[in-house]
Coordinates of N, CA and C in Angstrom, one line a residue:
N1 N 95.4 104.6 91.7 CA 96.2 104.6 90.4 C 96.7 105.9 89.9
Y2 N 97.0 106.6 91.0 CA 98.1 107.7 90.7 C 97.2 108.8 90.0
K3 N 96.0 108.8 90.2 CA 95.1 110.1 89.8 C 94.5 111.0 90.9
A4 N 94.6 112.3 90.5 CA 94.0 113.1 91.7 C 92.7 112.6 92.2
R5 N 92.7 112.8 93.5 CA 91.4 112.4 94.2 C 91.0 113.9 95.1
P6 N 90.3 114.9 94.5 CA 89.8 115.9 95.1 C 88.7 115.6 96.3
D7 N 88.2 114.6 96.2 CA 87.2 114.2 96.9 C 87.7 113.7 98.6
V8 N 89.1 113.6 98.5 CA 89.9 112.8 99.7 C 90.4 114.2 100.6
L9 N 89.8 114.4 101.9 CA 90.4 115.5 102.6 C 91.8 115.0 103.4
Y10 N 91.5 114.1 104.0 CA 92.7 113.7 105.0 C 93.2 112.0 104.6
G11 N 94.4 111.8 104.9 CA 94.6 110.2 104.8 C 95.8 110.1 105.9
T12 N 95.7 108.8 106.2 CA 96.7 108.3 107.0 C 96.9 106.9 106.8
M13 N 97.8 106.1 107.5 CA 98.3 105.0 107.5 C 98.4 104.2 108.7
T14 N 97.8 103.2 109.0 CA 98.1 102.4 110.3 C 98.3 100.7 109.7
G15 N 99.2 100.4 109.9 CA 99.6 99.0 109.8 C 99.6 98.8 108.0
N16 N 98.8 98.0 107.5 CA 98.9 97.7 106.3 C 97.6 98.2 105.7
L17 N 96.9 99.2 106.4 CA 95.7 99.9 106.1 C 96.0 101.4 105.9
A18 N 95.5 101.8 104.7 CA 95.4 103.4 104.5 C 94.0 103.8 104.6
V19 N 93.9 104.8 105.3 CA 92.3 105.3 105.6 C 92.5 106.6 104.9
H20 N 91.2 107.0 104.1 CA 91.2 108.2 103.5 C 89.8 108.6 103.8
I21 N 89.9 109.8 104.6 CA 88.5 110.6 104.6 C 88.0 111.3 103.8
K22 N 86.9 111.2 103.4 CA 86.6 112.0 102.1 C 85.4 112.8 102.6
K23 N 84.7 113.5 101.5 CA 83.7 114.2 101.7 C 82.4 113.6 102.0
T24 N 82.6 112.5 101.4 CA 81.0 111.5 101.4 C 81.2 110.2 102.4
G25 N 82.4 109.9 103.0 CA 82.6 108.7 104.0 C 83.8 108.5 104.1
V26 N 84.4 107.2 104.5 CA 85.9 106.8 104.6 C 85.8 105.5 103.9
S27 N 87.2 105.5 103.1 CA 87.6 104.3 102.5 C 88.8 103.8 103.5
Y28 N 88.8 102.4 103.5 CA 89.8 101.6 103.8 C 90.6 100.8 102.7
Q29 N 92.0 101.1 102.3 CA 92.4 100.6 101.6 C 93.6 99.3 102.3
L30 N 93.2 98.2 101.8 CA 94.1 96.9 102.3 C 95.4 96.7 101.2
Y31 N 96.3 96.3 101.7 CA 97.4 96.1 100.9 C 98.1 94.5 101.2
R32 N 98.8 94.0 100.1 CA 99.3 92.7 100.4 C 100.3 92.5 99.3
V33 N 101.5 92.2 99.7 CA 102.7 92.1 98.8 C 102.6 90.8 98.2
D34 N 102.3 90.5 97.0 CA 102.2 89.2 96.1 C 103.7 88.6 95.9
E35 N 104.3 89.6 95.5 CA 105.9 89.1 95.0 C 106.8 90.3 95.3
W36 N 107.9 89.7 95.6 CA 109.2 90.6 96.1 C 110.1 90.3 95.1
K37 N 111.0 91.2 94.6 CA 112.2 91.3 93.9 C 113.3 91.6 94.4
E38 N 114.5 90.8 94.3 CA 115.7 91.5 94.8 C 116.3 92.7 94.0
V39 N 117.0 93.6 94.2 CA 117.4 94.6 93.5 C 118.9 94.9 94.0
E40 N 119.8 95.0 93.4 CA 121.1 95.1 93.8 C 121.5 96.7 94.0
D41 N 122.1 96.8 95.0 CA 122.5 98.0 95.9 C 124.1 98.2 95.4
K42 N 124.7 98.8 94.6 CA 126.2 98.3 94.2 C 126.8 99.4 95.2
I43 N 126.4 100.3 96.0 CA 127.0 101.1 96.8 C 127.4 100.2 98.3
R44 N 126.3 99.8 98.6 CA 126.2 99.0 99.8 C 126.8 97.4 99.6
H45 N 126.8 97.1 98.4 CA 126.9 95.5 98.2 C 125.9 94.5 98.8
E46 N 124.5 95.1 98.8 CA 123.7 94.2 99.4 C 122.6 94.1 98.2
K47 N 121.7 93.1 98.4 CA 120.6 92.9 97.8 C 119.2 92.8 98.4
P48 N 118.7 94.3 98.5 CA 117.7 94.5 99.4 C 116.5 93.9 98.4
K49 N 115.3 94.0 99.0 CA 114.2 93.5 98.2 C 113.0 94.6 98.2
E50 N 112.2 94.8 97.2 CA 111.2 95.7 96.7 C 110.3 94.8 96.4
I51 N 109.0 95.8 96.4 CA 107.9 95.3 96.1 C 107.8 95.1 94.4
E52 N 107.5 93.7 93.8 CA 107.4 93.4 92.4 C 106.0 93.6 92.1
K53 N 105.2 93.1 93.1 CA 103.5 93.0 92.7 C 102.9 92.9 94.0
Q54 N 101.9 93.9 93.9 CA 101.0 93.9 95.4 C 99.4 94.0 95.1
S55 N 98.6 93.4 95.8 CA 97.3 93.6 95.6 C 96.6 94.6 96.5
I56 N 95.6 95.4 96.1 CA 95.0 96.4 96.8 C 93.6 96.3 96.9
Y57 N 93.0 96.6 97.8 CA 91.7 96.4 98.0 C 90.8 97.4 98.8
R58 N 89.8 98.1 98.4 CA 89.2 99.2 99.3 C 87.8 98.9 99.7
I59 N 87.5 99.3 100.8 CA 86.3 99.5 101.4 C 85.8 100.7 101.5
D60 N 84.5 100.9 101.3 CA 84.0 102.2 101.5 C 82.7 102.3 102.5
L61 N 83.0 103.2 103.3 CA 82.0 103.6 104.3 C 81.2 104.8 103.9
N62 N 80.2 104.8 103.5 CA 79.7 106.0 103.2 C 78.7 106.7 104.0
W63 N 78.5 107.8 104.3 CA 77.7 108.2 105.3 C 76.3 108.7 104.7
L64 N 75.3 108.1 105.0 CA 74.0 108.3 104.8 C 73.6 109.5 105.1
N65 N 72.8 110.4 104.3 CA 72.1 111.4 104.4 C 72.7 112.6 105.2
A66 N 74.3 112.4 105.4 CA 75.0 113.4 106.1 C 74.9 114.7 105.4
N67 N 75.3 115.8 106.3 CA 75.3 117.1 105.7 C 76.5 117.2 104.8
T68 N 76.1 117.9 103.7 CA 77.1 118.2 102.6 C 78.0 119.2 102.7
N69 N 77.4 120.1 103.6 CA 78.4 121.5 103.8 C 79.0 121.3 105.4
F70 N 79.1 120.0 105.9 CA 79.9 120.1 107.0 C 81.3 121.2 107.2
T71 N 81.6 121.5 108.2 CA 83.1 122.2 108.2 C 84.1 121.2 108.9
Q72 N 85.6 121.4 108.7 CA 86.3 120.7 109.2 C 87.3 121.6 110.2
S73 N 87.8 121.0 111.0 CA 88.7 121.6 112.2 C 90.1 120.6 112.6
T74 N 91.0 121.1 112.7 CA 92.2 120.1 112.7 C 92.5 120.5 114.5
D75 N 93.1 119.3 115.0 CA 93.7 119.4 116.2 C 95.2 120.0 115.9
Q76 N 96.2 119.6 117.0 CA 97.3 120.3 117.0 C 98.1 119.9 115.8
T77 N 99.0 121.0 115.2 CA 99.6 120.7 114.1 C 100.9 120.2 114.4
L78 N 101.3 119.0 114.0 CA 102.5 118.1 114.2 C 103.8 119.0 113.6
S79 N 105.0 118.9 114.1 CA 105.9 119.6 113.4 C 106.6 119.0 112.0
G80 N 107.0 119.9 111.4 CA 107.6 119.6 110.2 C 106.3 119.1 108.8
Y81 N 106.7 118.6 108.1 CA 105.9 118.5 106.7 C 106.3 117.5 105.6
N82 N 105.3 117.1 104.9 CA 105.7 116.2 103.9 C 105.6 116.8 102.7
N83 N 106.4 116.5 101.7 CA 106.2 116.9 100.0 C 106.1 115.5 99.5
Y84 N 105.4 115.6 98.3 CA 104.7 114.3 97.5 C 104.6 114.8 96.2
Y85 N 105.6 113.9 95.4 CA 105.8 114.1 93.9 C 105.3 113.0 93.1
L86 N 104.0 113.0 92.4 CA 103.1 112.0 91.8 C 102.7 112.5 90.3
E87 N 102.3 111.5 89.6 CA 102.1 111.5 88.3 C 100.9 112.6 88.2
S88 N 100.3 112.6 89.2 CA 98.9 113.5 89.0 C 99.2 114.9 89.5
C89 N 100.4 114.8 90.3 CA 100.7 116.6 90.4 C 102.3 116.9 90.2
P90 N 102.8 116.8 89.1 CA 104.1 116.8 88.6 C 104.8 117.9 89.4
N91 N 103.9 119.0 89.8 CA 104.7 120.1 90.3 C 104.8 120.1 92.1
G92 N 104.3 118.6 92.5 CA 104.3 118.4 93.8 C 103.1 118.9 94.8
A93 N 102.7 118.2 95.7 CA 102.0 118.6 96.7 C 102.9 119.0 97.9
L94 N 103.2 119.9 97.9 CA 104.2 120.8 99.0 C 103.7 121.2 100.4
N95 N 104.7 121.0 101.6 CA 104.6 121.4 102.7 C 103.2 120.9 103.3
V96 N 102.8 119.6 103.2 CA 101.6 118.9 103.7 C 101.7 118.6 104.9
K97 N 100.9 119.3 105.8 CA 100.9 119.2 107.2 C 100.3 118.0 107.8
S98 N 100.6 117.6 108.9 CA 100.3 116.5 109.8 C 99.4 116.9 110.9
Y99 N 98.6 116.4 111.2 CA 97.4 117.0 112.6 C 97.6 115.4 113.6
T100 N 97.6 116.0 114.9 CA 97.1 114.6 115.9 C 95.6 114.4 116.0
G101 N 95.0 115.3 115.2 CA 93.5 114.9 114.8 C 92.7 115.7 113.9
I102 N 91.7 115.3 113.6 CA 90.7 116.4 112.7 C 89.2 116.0 113.1
T103 N 88.6 117.0 112.8 CA 86.9 117.0 113.2 C 86.2 117.3 112.1
L104 N 85.2 116.8 111.7 CA 84.1 117.0 110.8 C 83.0 117.6 111.9
N105 N 82.8 118.8 111.5 CA 81.6 119.6 112.5 C 80.3 119.5 111.8
N106 N 79.2 119.1 112.2 CA 78.0 119.1 111.9 C 77.7 118.3 110.8
L107 N 78.6 117.1 110.8 CA 78.7 116.1 109.7 C 77.1 115.6 109.5
Y108 N 76.3 115.4 110.8 CA 74.8 115.3 111.0 C 74.6 116.3 111.9
N109 N 73.2 116.5 111.7 CA 72.5 117.9 112.4 C 72.9 117.6 114.1
G110 N 73.9 118.3 114.5 CA 74.3 118.1 115.9 C 75.4 117.0 116.3
I111 N 75.9 116.5 115.2 CA 76.7 115.7 115.4 C 78.2 115.6 114.7
N112 N 79.0 115.8 115.3 CA 80.6 115.9 115.0 C 81.3 114.4 115.1
L113 N 82.1 114.6 113.9 CA 83.0 113.3 114.0 C 84.5 113.6 114.1
H114 N 85.2 112.9 115.1 CA 86.3 113.5 115.5 C 87.2 112.4 115.5
Y115 N 88.2 112.3 114.5 CA 89.2 111.2 114.2 C 90.9 111.5 114.8
Y116 N 91.3 110.8 115.3 CA 92.5 111.1 116.2 C 93.1 109.6 116.5
E117 N 94.6 109.7 116.8 CA 95.3 108.8 117.0 C 95.4 108.5 118.4
K118 N 95.3 107.3 119.1 CA 95.7 106.8 120.3 C 96.2 105.6 120.4
N119 N 97.6 105.6 121.1 CA 98.3 104.5 121.4 C 98.5 103.8 120.1
G120 N 98.8 104.4 119.1 CA 99.2 104.2 117.9 C 98.0 103.4 116.9
E121 N 97.0 103.7 117.1 CA 96.0 103.3 116.4 C 95.0 104.6 116.1
L122 N 94.2 104.3 115.1 CA 93.1 105.6 114.6 C 92.2 105.0 115.5
K123 N 91.6 106.1 116.1 CA 90.2 106.0 116.7 C 89.3 107.2 115.9
H124 N 88.1 107.0 116.1 CA 87.0 108.0 116.1 C 85.9 108.0 116.8
D125 N 85.3 109.1 117.1 CA 84.1 109.5 118.0 C 83.3 110.3 117.3
Y126 N 81.9 109.8 117.5 CA 80.9 110.8 117.1 C 80.5 111.5 118.5
I127 N 80.5 112.7 118.3 CA 80.1 113.7 119.5 C 79.0 114.3 119.0
V128 N 77.7 113.9 119.9 CA 76.5 114.0 119.8 C 75.9 115.0 120.7
A129 N 75.5 116.2 120.3 CA 75.1 117.4 121.1 C 73.8 117.0 121.7
P130 N 73.5 117.7 122.9 CA 71.9 117.3 123.4 C 71.0 117.4 122.7
H131 N 70.1 116.6 122.6 CA 68.8 116.7 121.7 C 69.2 116.3 120.4
A132 N 70.1 116.0 119.9 CA 70.4 115.6 118.5 C 70.1 113.9 118.5
D133 N 69.6 113.7 117.4 CA 69.4 112.3 117.1 C 70.4 111.5 116.7
Y134 N 71.1 110.5 117.7 CA 72.3 109.8 117.2 C 71.7 108.8 116.0
K135 N 70.5 108.5 116.0 CA 70.1 107.6 114.7 C 70.1 108.1 113.4
Q136 N 70.4 109.3 113.2 CA 71.2 110.0 111.9 C 72.3 109.3 111.5
I137 N 73.3 108.7 112.3 CA 74.4 108.2 111.8 C 74.2 106.9 111.1
Q138 N 74.3 106.8 110.0 CA 74.1 105.3 109.0 C 75.4 105.4 108.2
L139 N 75.9 104.3 108.2 CA 77.2 103.9 107.1 C 76.7 102.9 106.1
K140 N 76.6 103.1 104.8 CA 76.6 102.2 104.0 C 77.8 101.6 103.5
V141 N 78.0 100.4 103.7 CA 79.2 99.5 103.5 C 79.2 98.8 102.1
E142 N 80.5 99.4 101.3 CA 80.7 98.6 99.9 C 82.3 97.9 100.0
G143 N 81.9 96.9 99.2 CA 83.5 96.2 99.2 C 83.7 95.3 100.3
A144 N 82.8 94.8 101.2 CA 82.9 94.1 102.2 C 81.7 93.2 102.8
E145 N 82.0 92.0 103.2 CA 80.6 91.5 103.8 C 81.0 91.7 105.2
I146 N 79.8 92.1 106.0 CA 79.5 92.7 107.1 C 79.1 91.5 108.2
S147 N 79.5 91.3 109.3 CA 78.9 90.6 110.4 C 79.4 91.0 111.9
I148 N 78.2 90.9 112.6 CA 78.6 91.7 114.0 C 78.8 90.3 114.8
N149 N 79.9 90.3 115.7 CA 80.3 89.2 116.6 C 79.7 89.2 117.8
K150 N 79.9 87.8 118.5 CA 79.4 87.9 119.8 C 79.5 88.8 120.8
D151 N 80.9 89.3 120.7 CA 81.7 90.3 121.7 C 81.3 91.8 121.2
G152 N 80.2 91.9 120.3 CA 79.9 93.0 119.7 C 80.4 93.9 118.9
T153 N 81.7 93.2 118.4 CA 82.4 94.0 117.3 C 82.0 93.8 116.1
L154 N 82.3 94.7 115.1 CA 81.9 94.6 113.8 C 82.9 94.1 113.0
T155 N 82.8 93.1 112.1 CA 84.0 92.6 111.0 C 83.7 92.8 109.7
L156 N 84.5 93.4 108.7 CA 84.4 93.6 107.6 C 85.3 92.8 106.9
K157 N 84.7 91.8 106.1 CA 85.4 90.6 105.4 C 85.9 91.0 104.0
T158 N 87.3 91.2 103.5 CA 87.4 90.9 102.0 C 88.3 90.1 101.8
V159 N 88.6 89.8 100.6 CA 89.4 88.9 100.0 C 91.0 89.1 100.3
L160 N 91.3 90.4 100.9 CA 92.5 90.5 101.5 C 93.0 90.7 102.9
G161 N 91.4 90.0 103.6 CA 91.6 90.1 105.1 C 90.5 90.8 105.6
K162 N 90.7 90.9 107.1 CA 89.5 91.5 107.7 C 89.9 92.8 108.3
V163 N 88.9 93.9 108.6 CA 89.2 95.0 109.5 C 87.9 94.8 110.4
Q164 N 88.3 94.9 111.6 CA 87.5 95.0 112.6 C 87.4 96.3 113.2
E165 N 85.9 96.5 113.4 CA 85.5 97.8 114.3 C 85.2 97.4 115.8
G166 N 85.7 98.0 116.6 CA 85.3 97.7 117.9 C 83.7 98.1 118.2
A167 N 83.1 97.2 119.5 CA 82.0 97.4 119.7 C 81.6 98.9 120.2
P168 N 80.6 99.6 119.7 CA 80.5 101.0 120.3 C 80.3 101.2 121.7
I169 N 81.1 102.4 122.0 CA 81.2 102.7 123.4 C 80.4 104.1 123.5
V170 N 79.8 104.2 124.5 CA 78.8 105.4 124.6 C 78.7 105.9 126.0
Y171 N 79.0 107.2 126.1 CA 78.8 107.9 127.5 C 78.0 109.0 127.3
Q172 N 77.5 109.3 128.3 CA 76.7 110.5 128.4 C 76.7 111.1 130.0
R173 N 77.2 112.3 130.1 CA 77.4 112.8 131.4 C 78.4 112.1 132.2
G174 N 79.4 111.1 131.6 CA 80.2 110.5 132.4 C 79.9 109.2 132.6
K175 N 78.4 108.8 132.4 CA 78.0 107.3 132.6 C 78.1 106.4 131.4
K176 N 78.4 105.5 131.5 CA 78.6 104.4 130.4 C 77.0 104.1 130.1
L177 N 76.6 104.0 128.6 CA 75.5 103.4 128.5 C 75.4 102.2 127.6
K178 N 74.5 101.6 127.4 CA 74.4 100.4 126.6 C 74.5 100.7 125.0
A179 N 75.2 100.0 124.4 CA 75.3 100.4 122.8 C 75.6 99.3 122.0
F180 N 75.3 99.1 120.9 CA 75.3 98.2 120.0 C 75.3 98.6 118.5
W181 N 75.9 97.8 117.6 CA 75.7 98.0 116.0 C 74.3 97.5 115.7
R182 N 73.9 98.0 114.8 CA 72.7 97.5 114.2 C 72.7 97.4 112.5
L183 N 72.7 96.3 112.4 CA 72.9 96.0 111.0 C 71.6 95.3 110.0
K184 N 71.5 96.3 108.8 CA 70.5 96.0 108.0 C 71.0 96.0 106.6
K185 N 71.1 95.1 106.2 CA 71.8 94.6 104.7 C 73.1 95.0 104.9
D186 N 73.3 96.3 104.0 CA 74.9 96.8 104.0 C 74.8 98.1 104.8
V187 N 73.8 98.5 105.6 CA 74.0 99.6 106.2 C 74.1 99.3 107.8

């Protein structure tokens, strides 16, 4: 709603999905265009379409019992920058950098979370240090019906569509281990 969100650390878009990495978890925002309107471009003598009305729906995946004092680091900085002028920051958010990835260090004890782009898709890896307990990783889902599919993927169903999370893939010392989602109500 064009209000400042100091809890959002990073954001990106992938298709019709906005992803906001926050201090307490991750939000997925789905978009749907409900109505288009034609506008007149008197210079080009065209009638392009603009969005008249759209629906936005958010899913929150909150990290349970995560460390609140985790640190952040970035991968390679991309060239250039963006400037944003919004009602919530009339002087602008200027020189906003973009990165090939970001890491939340020690999100859980001995566990980092790395977000990055691969083949045009947003990916994330939990990097678990030796002897760290992977069972610390727990996500409470708000705003979606959750189901685990026969192929091991996780579906988050909303009124605007579905978000699919792949089946977990786990490697230890280069060897692939058996892994799966475990669902308890909304966690």
